[in-house]
Amino acid sequence: EEHSSGFSAKLGRSRADNAAHYASQLLRRLPLEEIEAVPVETLLAEIASQLDFIKCRKPGETLIRVFNPTTDKDGWESDHTIVELVNDDMPFLVDTAALTVSEMGLGMALVIHPVIRIERDKAGRLIRVREKTDSKGAVESVIRLHIDRHADQGILNDIKNRLVAAMDDVHLAVQDWKRMEKSVADTVEKMPEWAPGVKKTWMAECGEFMKWLLEDHFIFLGVRDYRLTGKGRNEKLEAVPGSGLGILGGKDQASSSRLVSSLPGAARKRSQKRPLIITKTNARSTVHRAGYLDYVGVLKIDSHGKTVGERRYLGLFTSTAYYMNAMQTPMVRVRARNIMKKSGLVEGSHA
């Protein structure tokens, strides 16, 4: 009630109802002792500031601001730099925002992430903040981070730019997620045709591995086809126009061709018998989880055993994949069985 009357006095009745609904959904995420530690006037000013920030947003648009609030300008202040993001609700938003900040070496004191249903007009202007159970409006992800304070505007701009790029990657990966998974079925079907010289038993095992990726064992972030062009020293691996999806779909064409030497050594063998290459890239993930991106390359091999093309998948193996029994993982299980056989040990024994 104190908050509602405060909103009415500060914002007027027309905006007070939205502020009260917004505050109730935002504050329910915070421990009561943290809420009680903030003066009411400061809390009202924070909510009013956030409502002003989210007042206009079109579907698919990302709002981001990184700032140091001041009493004169914002009606409140903080010992931390404040980061706020608003997106359509989708996977990977919170962990990606936190990852971006962490990769910059910045500490986080607080993370708040309410998912709020907001009704907007065709121009994206906020009409009403609604309950999650309402049928009108759409749910939006509102993220707020309290990070190590920086007064240098250049640093604040850098943080924002990094977040903009990371959110773009999230959007690309999520919007193409189904299409990337669908491409796996296409890949499995075409693999025997792409590499006719590979033994059928091993090709079947490689196909099982690709299917296994779909069983919550791989987070697909990008897919693109490549073909070999040129000869000798001018031999290049060139992206097939229009084949990119996810984070490989939005990259400019200047970065889409590279020398054949950029392929993993296993893919450059003169007599290639293995249609799958699994390795790490030298690029770090900007989405979901820290670390270098995982790379699954499905090779196209001519009748002479030379690699002439590739369908490249970039992403992250899930924790489920890492903890799975090696004897249950396609391709890995074949090698594991061979090792067991050569060791002379009995499977399931304690020796």
Tab-separated table of C-alpha atoms in Angstrom:
chain	number	residue	atom	x	y	z
A	1	GLU	CA	0.000	0.000	0.000
A	2	GLU	CA	2.852	2.353	0.860
A	3	HIS	CA	4.368	1.640	-2.547
A	4	SER	CA	1.024	2.096	-4.372
A	5	SER	CA	0.331	5.460	-2.756
A	6	GLY	CA	3.928	6.472	-3.454
A	7	PHE	CA	3.549	5.601	-7.131
A	8	SER	CA	0.346	7.635	-7.333
A	9	ALA	CA	2.071	10.664	-5.829
A	10	LYS	CA	5.186	10.294	-7.997
A	11	LEU	CA	3.721	9.143	-11.313
A	12	GLY	CA	0.052	10.036	-11.264
A	13	ARG	CA	-2.820	7.567	-11.289
A	14	SER	CA	-2.491	6.740	-15.015
A	15	ARG	CA	1.002	5.254	-14.570
A	16	ALA	CA	0.734	4.197	-10.940
A	17	ASP	CA	-1.170	0.959	-11.656
A	18	ASN	CA	1.478	-0.179	-14.144
A	19	ALA	CA	4.218	0.697	-11.676
A	20	ALA	CA	2.508	-1.250	-8.882
A	21	HIS	CA	2.059	-4.354	-11.084
A	22	TYR	CA	5.636	-4.077	-12.315
A	23	ALA	CA	7.034	-3.659	-8.812
A	24	SER	CA	5.145	-6.660	-7.440
A	25	GLN	CA	6.595	-8.918	-10.142
A	26	LEU	CA	10.080	-7.455	-9.803
A	27	LEU	CA	10.291	-7.471	-6.010
A	28	ARG	CA	8.968	-10.979	-5.493
A	29	ARG	CA	12.328	-12.133	-6.826
A	30	LEU	CA	14.218	-10.427	-3.988
A	31	PRO	CA	14.629	-11.535	-0.356
A	32	LEU	CA	12.452	-9.486	2.001
A	33	GLU	CA	15.456	-8.255	3.996
A	34	GLU	CA	16.995	-6.763	0.840
A	35	ILE	CA	13.774	-4.935	-0.018
A	36	GLU	CA	13.401	-3.582	3.516
A	37	ALA	CA	16.981	-2.289	3.429
A	38	VAL	CA	16.158	0.061	0.533
A	39	PRO	CA	14.423	3.365	1.403
A	40	VAL	CA	10.927	3.597	-0.067
A	41	GLU	CA	11.767	6.761	-2.011
A	42	THR	CA	14.757	5.042	-3.609
A	43	LEU	CA	12.654	2.013	-4.527
A	44	LEU	CA	9.975	4.201	-6.113
A	45	ALA	CA	12.600	6.069	-8.105
A	46	GLU	CA	14.171	2.808	-9.343
A	47	ILE	CA	10.818	1.438	-10.508
A	48	ALA	CA	9.891	4.711	-12.203
A	49	SER	CA	13.281	4.734	-13.941
A	50	GLN	CA	12.879	1.168	-15.191
A	51	LEU	CA	9.345	1.805	-16.450
A	52	ASP	CA	10.637	4.786	-18.383
A	53	PHE	CA	13.392	2.598	-19.849
A	54	ILE	CA	11.008	-0.135	-21.075
A	55	LYS	CA	8.202	2.177	-22.193
A	56	CYS	CA	8.826	1.580	-25.907
A	57	ARG	CA	10.111	-1.678	-27.422
A	58	LYS	CA	9.100	-3.520	-30.572
A	59	PRO	CA	8.989	-7.354	-30.820
A	60	GLY	CA	12.467	-8.763	-31.380
A	61	GLU	CA	14.192	-5.570	-30.238
A	62	THR	CA	16.754	-5.598	-27.417
A	63	LEU	CA	16.967	-2.702	-24.988
A	64	ILE	CA	20.261	-2.321	-23.116
A	65	ARG	CA	21.607	0.376	-20.872
A	66	VAL	CA	24.710	0.520	-18.674
A	67	PHE	CA	24.833	3.480	-16.307
A	68	ASN	CA	25.663	4.922	-12.919
A	69	PRO	CA	22.423	6.348	-11.522
A	70	THR	CA	22.536	9.750	-9.826
A	71	THR	CA	20.020	11.422	-7.551
A	72	ASP	CA	19.849	14.515	-9.758
A	73	LYS	CA	19.199	12.642	-12.997
A	74	ASP	CA	17.555	9.384	-11.923
A	75	GLY	CA	16.228	10.102	-8.447
A	76	TRP	CA	18.437	7.414	-6.883
A	77	GLU	CA	22.034	6.288	-6.716
A	78	SER	CA	24.016	3.090	-6.238
A	79	ASP	CA	27.473	1.942	-5.260
A	80	HIS	CA	27.391	-0.293	-8.356
A	81	THR	CA	27.156	0.225	-12.093
A	82	ILE	CA	23.695	-0.880	-13.234
A	83	VAL	CA	23.107	-3.020	-16.321
A	84	GLU	CA	19.560	-3.446	-17.628
A	85	LEU	CA	18.371	-5.517	-20.583
A	86	VAL	CA	14.908	-6.156	-22.019
A	87	ASN	CA	14.240	-8.902	-24.603
A	88	ASP	CA	11.553	-11.195	-25.863
A	89	ASP	CA	11.625	-14.094	-23.428
A	90	MET	CA	13.898	-16.865	-24.729
A	91	PRO	CA	16.623	-19.270	-23.547
A	92	PHE	CA	20.191	-18.245	-22.666
A	93	LEU	CA	19.536	-14.585	-21.840
A	94	VAL	CA	20.529	-14.439	-18.171
A	95	ASP	CA	23.499	-16.793	-18.410
A	96	THR	CA	24.742	-14.991	-21.526
A	97	ALA	CA	24.488	-11.551	-19.888
A	98	ALA	CA	26.324	-12.881	-16.832
A	99	LEU	CA	28.905	-14.613	-19.065
A	100	THR	CA	29.608	-11.396	-20.969
A	101	VAL	CA	30.199	-9.424	-17.797
A	102	SER	CA	32.302	-12.213	-16.281
A	103	GLU	CA	34.483	-12.548	-19.397
A	104	MET	CA	35.298	-8.844	-19.002
A	105	GLY	CA	36.583	-9.530	-15.488
A	106	LEU	CA	33.726	-7.671	-13.786
A	107	GLY	CA	32.162	-8.874	-10.555
A	108	MET	CA	28.396	-9.087	-10.007
A	109	ALA	CA	26.718	-8.244	-6.709
A	110	LEU	CA	23.113	-8.879	-7.772
A	111	VAL	CA	21.141	-10.490	-10.608
A	112	ILE	CA	17.387	-9.907	-10.941
A	113	HIS	CA	15.368	-11.515	-13.724
A	114	PRO	CA	11.596	-11.115	-13.670
A	115	VAL	CA	9.656	-12.299	-16.722
A	116	ILE	CA	6.838	-9.786	-17.113
A	117	ARG	CA	3.780	-9.804	-19.369
A	118	ILE	CA	3.464	-6.447	-21.098
A	119	GLU	CA	0.751	-5.200	-23.423
A	120	ARG	CA	1.982	-2.778	-26.088
A	121	ASP	CA	0.462	-0.970	-29.049
A	122	LYS	CA	1.602	-1.530	-32.642
A	123	ALA	CA	4.380	1.034	-32.234
A	124	GLY	CA	5.740	-0.823	-29.215
A	125	ARG	CA	4.529	1.700	-26.639
A	126	LEU	CA	3.658	0.260	-23.247
A	127	ILE	CA	-0.073	0.163	-22.561
A	128	ARG	CA	-0.283	-2.000	-19.487
A	129	VAL	CA	1.746	-4.310	-17.271
A	130	ARG	CA	-0.352	-7.450	-16.854
A	131	GLU	CA	-0.337	-10.581	-14.739
A	132	LYS	CA	1.498	-13.557	-16.260
A	133	THR	CA	-1.770	-15.497	-16.499
A	134	ASP	CA	-3.429	-12.845	-18.681
A	135	SER	CA	-3.955	-13.624	-22.346
A	136	LYS	CA	-3.170	-10.138	-23.619
A	137	GLY	CA	0.343	-8.889	-24.251
A	138	ALA	CA	3.568	-10.895	-24.435
A	139	VAL	CA	6.081	-12.032	-21.838
A	140	GLU	CA	9.320	-10.062	-21.815
A	141	SER	CA	12.596	-10.815	-20.091
A	142	VAL	CA	13.799	-7.975	-17.870
A	143	ILE	CA	17.342	-8.459	-16.549
A	144	ARG	CA	19.102	-6.263	-14.063
A	145	LEU	CA	22.724	-6.697	-12.979
A	146	HIS	CA	24.580	-4.792	-10.280
A	147	ILE	CA	28.247	-4.961	-11.288
A	148	ASP	CA	31.560	-3.459	-10.187
A	149	ARG	CA	31.309	0.299	-10.477
A	150	HIS	CA	33.139	2.062	-13.315
A	151	ALA	CA	33.009	5.804	-13.896
A	152	ASP	CA	34.840	5.770	-17.253
A	153	GLN	CA	32.234	6.222	-20.003
A	154	GLY	CA	34.480	4.346	-22.429
A	155	ILE	CA	34.302	1.247	-20.221
A	156	LEU	CA	30.515	1.598	-19.874
A	157	ASN	CA	30.216	1.824	-23.677
A	158	ASP	CA	32.419	-1.257	-24.081
A	159	ILE	CA	30.234	-3.244	-21.670
A	160	LYS	CA	27.128	-2.228	-23.620
A	161	ASN	CA	28.685	-3.069	-26.986
A	162	ARG	CA	29.758	-6.504	-25.743
A	163	LEU	CA	26.243	-7.152	-24.454
A	164	VAL	CA	24.684	-6.010	-27.741
A	165	ALA	CA	26.882	-8.454	-29.675
A	166	ALA	CA	26.176	-11.297	-27.235
A	167	MET	CA	22.407	-10.720	-27.343
A	168	ASP	CA	22.551	-10.676	-31.150
A	169	ASP	CA	24.215	-14.104	-31.014
A	170	VAL	CA	21.528	-15.385	-28.634
A	171	HIS	CA	18.789	-14.191	-30.989
A	172	LEU	CA	20.477	-15.786	-34.015
A	173	ALA	CA	20.967	-19.118	-32.237
A	174	VAL	CA	17.450	-19.261	-30.805
A	175	GLN	CA	15.632	-18.185	-33.962
A	176	ASP	CA	17.433	-20.857	-36.019
A	177	TRP	CA	17.451	-23.558	-33.338
A	178	LYS	CA	14.773	-25.755	-34.969
A	179	ARG	CA	16.287	-25.341	-38.414
A	180	MET	CA	19.727	-26.326	-37.116
A	181	GLU	CA	18.322	-29.442	-35.482
A	182	LYS	CA	16.402	-30.254	-38.672
A	183	SER	CA	19.644	-29.986	-40.638
A	184	VAL	CA	21.035	-32.884	-38.595
A	185	ALA	CA	18.428	-35.238	-40.087
A	186	ASP	CA	19.386	-33.986	-43.544
A	187	THR	CA	23.055	-34.550	-42.705
A	188	VAL	CA	22.508	-38.130	-41.497
A	189	GLU	CA	20.619	-38.946	-44.684
A	190	LYS	CA	23.298	-37.482	-46.975
A	191	MET	CA	26.458	-38.666	-45.176
A	192	PRO	CA	26.774	-41.968	-47.139
A	193	GLU	CA	26.511	-39.977	-50.367
A	194	TRP	CA	29.027	-37.361	-49.165
A	195	ALA	CA	31.640	-39.969	-48.258
A	196	PRO	CA	31.027	-43.118	-50.342
A	197	GLY	CA	34.436	-44.640	-49.540
A	198	VAL	CA	33.807	-44.901	-45.797
A	199	LYS	CA	32.961	-48.339	-44.393
A	200	LYS	CA	29.220	-48.786	-43.913
A	201	THR	CA	29.560	-49.898	-40.292
A	202	TRP	CA	31.580	-46.820	-39.363
A	203	MET	CA	29.300	-44.539	-41.365
A	204	ALA	CA	26.319	-45.943	-39.445
A	205	GLU	CA	28.118	-45.253	-36.160
A	206	CYS	CA	28.833	-41.677	-37.244
A	207	GLY	CA	25.166	-41.278	-38.139
A	208	GLU	CA	24.196	-42.487	-34.661
A	209	PHE	CA	26.526	-39.889	-33.165
A	210	MET	CA	24.789	-37.105	-35.083
A	211	LYS	CA	21.399	-38.327	-33.853
A	212	TRP	CA	22.826	-38.545	-30.327
A	213	LEU	CA	23.652	-34.846	-30.453
A	214	LEU	CA	19.918	-34.116	-30.660
A	215	GLU	CA	19.184	-35.993	-27.436
A	216	ASP	CA	20.088	-33.072	-25.162
A	217	HIS	CA	23.799	-33.639	-25.740
A	218	PHE	CA	24.649	-30.568	-27.818
A	219	ILE	CA	23.574	-26.929	-27.860
A	220	PHE	CA	23.550	-25.907	-31.514
A	221	LEU	CA	24.734	-22.322	-31.978
A	222	GLY	CA	25.730	-22.246	-35.644
A	223	VAL	CA	25.788	-24.318	-38.847
A	224	ARG	CA	27.325	-23.590	-42.238
A	225	ASP	CA	28.370	-25.524	-45.351
A	226	TYR	CA	31.784	-25.113	-46.958
A	227	ARG	CA	33.271	-26.226	-50.274
A	228	LEU	CA	36.829	-26.485	-51.532
A	229	THR	CA	37.848	-24.060	-54.307
A	230	GLY	CA	41.125	-23.268	-56.085
A	231	LYS	CA	44.248	-25.405	-56.361
A	232	GLY	CA	47.604	-25.724	-54.670
A	233	ARG	CA	48.518	-22.765	-52.489
A	234	ASN	CA	45.318	-20.996	-53.544
A	235	GLU	CA	43.132	-23.818	-52.302
A	236	LYS	CA	40.502	-22.345	-49.999
A	237	LEU	CA	37.568	-23.472	-47.947
A	238	GLU	CA	34.701	-21.220	-49.008
A	239	ALA	CA	31.312	-20.817	-47.335
A	240	VAL	CA	28.318	-21.855	-49.426
A	241	PRO	CA	26.126	-18.727	-49.755
A	242	GLY	CA	22.846	-18.973	-47.887
A	243	SER	CA	23.833	-22.081	-45.928
A	244	GLY	CA	24.599	-20.354	-42.613
A	245	LEU	CA	22.319	-20.639	-39.614
A	246	GLY	CA	22.551	-19.329	-36.055
A	247	ILE	CA	25.744	-17.444	-35.231
A	248	LEU	CA	27.161	-18.519	-38.627
A	249	GLY	CA	24.183	-17.082	-40.474
A	250	GLY	CA	24.775	-13.435	-39.735
A	251	LYS	CA	28.497	-13.180	-40.404
A	252	ASP	CA	29.703	-11.144	-43.372
A	253	GLN	CA	31.094	-12.921	-46.392
A	254	ALA	CA	34.581	-11.438	-45.869
A	255	SER	CA	35.146	-13.854	-43.027
A	256	SER	CA	33.506	-16.835	-44.703
A	257	SER	CA	36.461	-18.147	-46.737
A	258	ARG	CA	39.742	-19.423	-45.344
A	259	LEU	CA	42.761	-21.419	-46.362
A	260	VAL	CA	42.476	-25.201	-46.287
A	261	SER	CA	45.212	-25.150	-43.645
A	262	SER	CA	42.569	-23.830	-41.230
A	263	LEU	CA	40.903	-27.249	-41.230
A	264	PRO	CA	41.838	-29.610	-38.396
A	265	GLY	CA	44.757	-31.883	-39.333
A	266	ALA	CA	42.484	-34.931	-39.374
A	267	ALA	CA	40.406	-33.347	-42.138
A	268	ARG	CA	43.435	-32.688	-44.332
A	269	LYS	CA	44.495	-36.318	-44.682
A	270	ARG	CA	45.131	-37.359	-48.267
A	271	SER	CA	43.251	-40.601	-47.873
A	272	GLN	CA	40.360	-39.638	-45.651
A	273	LYS	CA	38.352	-42.466	-44.097
A	274	ARG	CA	36.663	-40.636	-41.219
A	275	PRO	CA	33.677	-38.468	-42.134
A	276	LEU	CA	33.394	-36.743	-38.740
A	277	ILE	CA	35.821	-34.352	-37.072
A	278	ILE	CA	35.168	-33.406	-33.431
A	279	THR	CA	37.378	-30.768	-31.841
A	280	LYS	CA	37.498	-27.332	-30.208
A	281	THR	CA	37.690	-24.025	-32.061
A	282	ASN	CA	39.954	-21.142	-31.076
A	283	ALA	CA	36.867	-18.934	-30.610
A	284	ARG	CA	35.302	-18.537	-27.200
A	285	SER	CA	31.572	-18.964	-26.697
A	286	THR	CA	29.563	-15.761	-26.336
A	287	VAL	CA	26.353	-17.637	-25.513
A	288	HIS	CA	25.270	-19.595	-22.438
A	289	ARG	CA	28.572	-20.873	-21.061
A	290	ALA	CA	32.216	-19.869	-20.871
A	291	GLY	CA	34.813	-21.818	-22.835
A	292	TYR	CA	35.906	-22.541	-26.380
A	293	LEU	CA	33.245	-23.572	-28.861
A	294	ASP	CA	32.865	-27.232	-29.757
A	295	TYR	CA	33.185	-28.074	-33.452
A	296	VAL	CA	31.605	-31.020	-35.236
A	297	GLY	CA	32.624	-31.172	-38.891
A	298	VAL	CA	30.845	-33.523	-41.289
A	299	LEU	CA	33.213	-33.997	-44.215
A	300	LYS	CA	32.447	-34.424	-47.884
A	301	ILE	CA	35.055	-36.816	-49.313
A	302	ASP	CA	35.558	-37.654	-52.989
A	303	SER	CA	36.309	-41.093	-54.395
A	304	HIS	CA	40.064	-40.494	-53.959
A	305	GLY	CA	39.696	-39.845	-50.223
A	306	LYS	CA	40.195	-36.079	-50.482
A	307	THR	CA	38.091	-33.688	-48.411
A	308	VAL	CA	36.173	-31.442	-50.815
A	309	GLY	CA	33.629	-29.885	-48.487
A	310	GLU	CA	32.227	-29.764	-44.999
A	311	ARG	CA	29.081	-29.082	-42.996
A	312	ARG	CA	30.270	-27.404	-39.828
A	313	TYR	CA	28.343	-27.348	-36.550
A	314	LEU	CA	29.418	-25.024	-33.763
A	315	GLY	CA	28.015	-25.189	-30.263
A	316	LEU	CA	28.558	-26.630	-26.816
A	317	PHE	CA	28.373	-30.180	-25.571
A	318	THR	CA	25.966	-30.281	-22.632
A	319	SER	CA	26.827	-31.461	-19.131
A	320	THR	CA	24.767	-34.593	-19.869
A	321	ALA	CA	27.152	-35.441	-22.706
A	322	TYR	CA	30.221	-35.012	-20.507
A	323	TYR	CA	28.884	-37.219	-17.725
A	324	MET	CA	27.491	-39.961	-19.951
A	325	ASN	CA	29.052	-43.421	-19.814
A	326	ALA	CA	31.606	-43.758	-22.622
A	327	MET	CA	30.160	-47.163	-23.489
A	328	GLN	CA	26.848	-45.463	-24.340
A	329	THR	CA	28.218	-42.677	-26.516
A	330	PRO	CA	28.309	-43.387	-30.274
A	331	MET	CA	31.808	-43.425	-31.795
A	332	VAL	CA	33.400	-43.136	-28.349
A	333	ARG	CA	32.008	-46.544	-27.419
A	334	VAL	CA	33.745	-48.162	-30.409
A	335	ARG	CA	37.130	-46.871	-29.309
A	336	ALA	CA	36.387	-47.720	-25.685
A	337	ARG	CA	35.534	-51.309	-26.624
A	338	ASN	CA	38.699	-51.624	-28.690
A	339	ILE	CA	40.768	-50.389	-25.760
A	340	MET	CA	39.020	-52.813	-23.403
A	341	LYS	CA	39.594	-55.665	-25.842
A	342	LYS	CA	43.298	-54.915	-26.206
A	343	SER	CA	43.727	-54.446	-22.451
A	344	GLY	CA	42.540	-57.961	-21.684
A	345	LEU	CA	40.286	-56.630	-18.914
A	346	VAL	CA	36.757	-57.928	-18.458
A	347	GLU	CA	34.035	-55.293	-18.930
A	348	GLY	CA	32.243	-54.631	-15.637
A	349	SER	CA	35.073	-56.031	-13.511
A	350	HIS	CA	37.063	-54.114	-10.893
A	351	ALA	CA	40.490	-55.048	-12.261
